[in-house]
C-alpha atoms as one frame of an Amber mdcrd trajectory, in Angstrom:
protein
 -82.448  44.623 -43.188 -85.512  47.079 -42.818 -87.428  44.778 -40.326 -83.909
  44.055 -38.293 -83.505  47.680 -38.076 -87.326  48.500 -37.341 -89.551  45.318
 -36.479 -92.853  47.822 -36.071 -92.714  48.461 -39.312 -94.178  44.561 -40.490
 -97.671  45.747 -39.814 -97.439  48.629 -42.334 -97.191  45.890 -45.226-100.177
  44.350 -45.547-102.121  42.971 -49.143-105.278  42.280 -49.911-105.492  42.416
 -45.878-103.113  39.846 -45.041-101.323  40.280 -41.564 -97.569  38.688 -42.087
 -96.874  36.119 -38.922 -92.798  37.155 -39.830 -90.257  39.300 -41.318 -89.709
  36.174 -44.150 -93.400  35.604 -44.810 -93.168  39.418 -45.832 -90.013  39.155
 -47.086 -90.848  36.055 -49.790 -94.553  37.763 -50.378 -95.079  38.511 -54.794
 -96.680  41.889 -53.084 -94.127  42.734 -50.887 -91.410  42.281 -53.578 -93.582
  44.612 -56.659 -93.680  47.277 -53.564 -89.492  47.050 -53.181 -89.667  47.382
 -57.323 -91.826  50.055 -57.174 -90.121  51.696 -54.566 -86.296  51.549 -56.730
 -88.522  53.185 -59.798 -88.905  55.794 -57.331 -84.580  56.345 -56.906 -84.693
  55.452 -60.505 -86.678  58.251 -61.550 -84.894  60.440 -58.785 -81.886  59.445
 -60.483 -83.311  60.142 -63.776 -84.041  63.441 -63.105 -81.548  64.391 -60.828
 -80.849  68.008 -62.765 -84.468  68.567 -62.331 -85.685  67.018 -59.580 -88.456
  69.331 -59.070 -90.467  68.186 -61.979 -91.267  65.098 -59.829 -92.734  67.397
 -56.525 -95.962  66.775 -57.538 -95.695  63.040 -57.784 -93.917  62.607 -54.164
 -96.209  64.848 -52.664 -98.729  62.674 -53.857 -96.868  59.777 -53.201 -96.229
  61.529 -49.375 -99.675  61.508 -48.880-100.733  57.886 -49.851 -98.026  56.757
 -47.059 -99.716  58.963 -44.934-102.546  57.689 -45.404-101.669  54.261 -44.545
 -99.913  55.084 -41.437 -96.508  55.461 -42.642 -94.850  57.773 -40.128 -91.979
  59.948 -42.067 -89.988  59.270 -39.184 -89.443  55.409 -41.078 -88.085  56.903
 -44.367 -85.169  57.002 -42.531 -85.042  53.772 -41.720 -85.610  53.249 -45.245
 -82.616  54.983 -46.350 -80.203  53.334 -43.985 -81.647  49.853 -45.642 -81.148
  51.388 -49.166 -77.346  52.828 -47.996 -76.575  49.103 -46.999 -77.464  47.475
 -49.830 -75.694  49.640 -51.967 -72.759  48.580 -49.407 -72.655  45.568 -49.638
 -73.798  45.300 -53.585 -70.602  47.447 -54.353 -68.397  46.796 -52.169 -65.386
  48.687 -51.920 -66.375  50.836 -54.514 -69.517  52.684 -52.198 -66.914  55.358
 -51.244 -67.683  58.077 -48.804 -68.626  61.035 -51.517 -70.817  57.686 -53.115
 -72.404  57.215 -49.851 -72.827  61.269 -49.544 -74.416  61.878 -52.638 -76.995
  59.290 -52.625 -77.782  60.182 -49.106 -78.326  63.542 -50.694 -80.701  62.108
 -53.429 -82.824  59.830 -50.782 -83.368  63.167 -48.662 -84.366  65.271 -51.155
 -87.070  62.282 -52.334 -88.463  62.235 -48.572 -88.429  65.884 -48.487 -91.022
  66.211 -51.132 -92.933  63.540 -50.139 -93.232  64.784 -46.552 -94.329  68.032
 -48.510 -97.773  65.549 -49.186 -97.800  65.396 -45.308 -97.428  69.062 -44.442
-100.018  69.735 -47.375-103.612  71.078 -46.310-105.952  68.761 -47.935-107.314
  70.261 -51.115-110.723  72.586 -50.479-109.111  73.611 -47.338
């Protein structure tokens, strides 16, 4: 769903320099599926830690900052998190229930607040 929703973002997933010709060559790419797994260790850990979600600041700052740095705009984490809210639609069904759907809409904001704390961050030195 993240390409239908946003086709510009295709360019931002390249490996090892590859250009994808389409949303499916991306889609079916080993790469493109270990970033989607690394990406739900992310929630994971969010979940994880969701008492204490400040202990991972440092780690999505840092994390912020690596998008950044490959021309993720933070404007396409929410993009992101509409993908993530649908899947968790249709995976569950009638049981994604409004206060379900609030709270993990919650959870996804507060992991791209800190890591748009890595962009708002003066580079270190400075």
């Amino acid at each position: 769903r993240l390409f239908d929703l946003d086709p510009d973002l295709l360019p931002l997933f390249q490996y090892n320099c590859k250009q994808f010709a389409s949303p499916q060559e991306c889609l079916s790419a080993p790469e493109f599926l270990d970033h989607i797994r690394k990406v739900m260790l992310v929630i994971d850990a969010a979940v994880n830690h969701l008492e204490n979600l400040p202990c991972l600041e440092e780690y999505l700052c840092n994390l912020g900052k690596k998008h950044q740095a490959v021309g993720v705009k933070v404007e396409s984490f929410s993009t992101v998190g509409e993908s993530l809210l649908y899947m968790l639609e249709n995976c569950l069904g009638t049981a994604f229930c409004p206060d379900m759907q609030e709270a993990w809409t919650k959870l996804y904001g507060a992991v791209v607040k800190a890591m748009q704390r890595g962009w708002d961050a003066l580079p270190e030195g400075d």
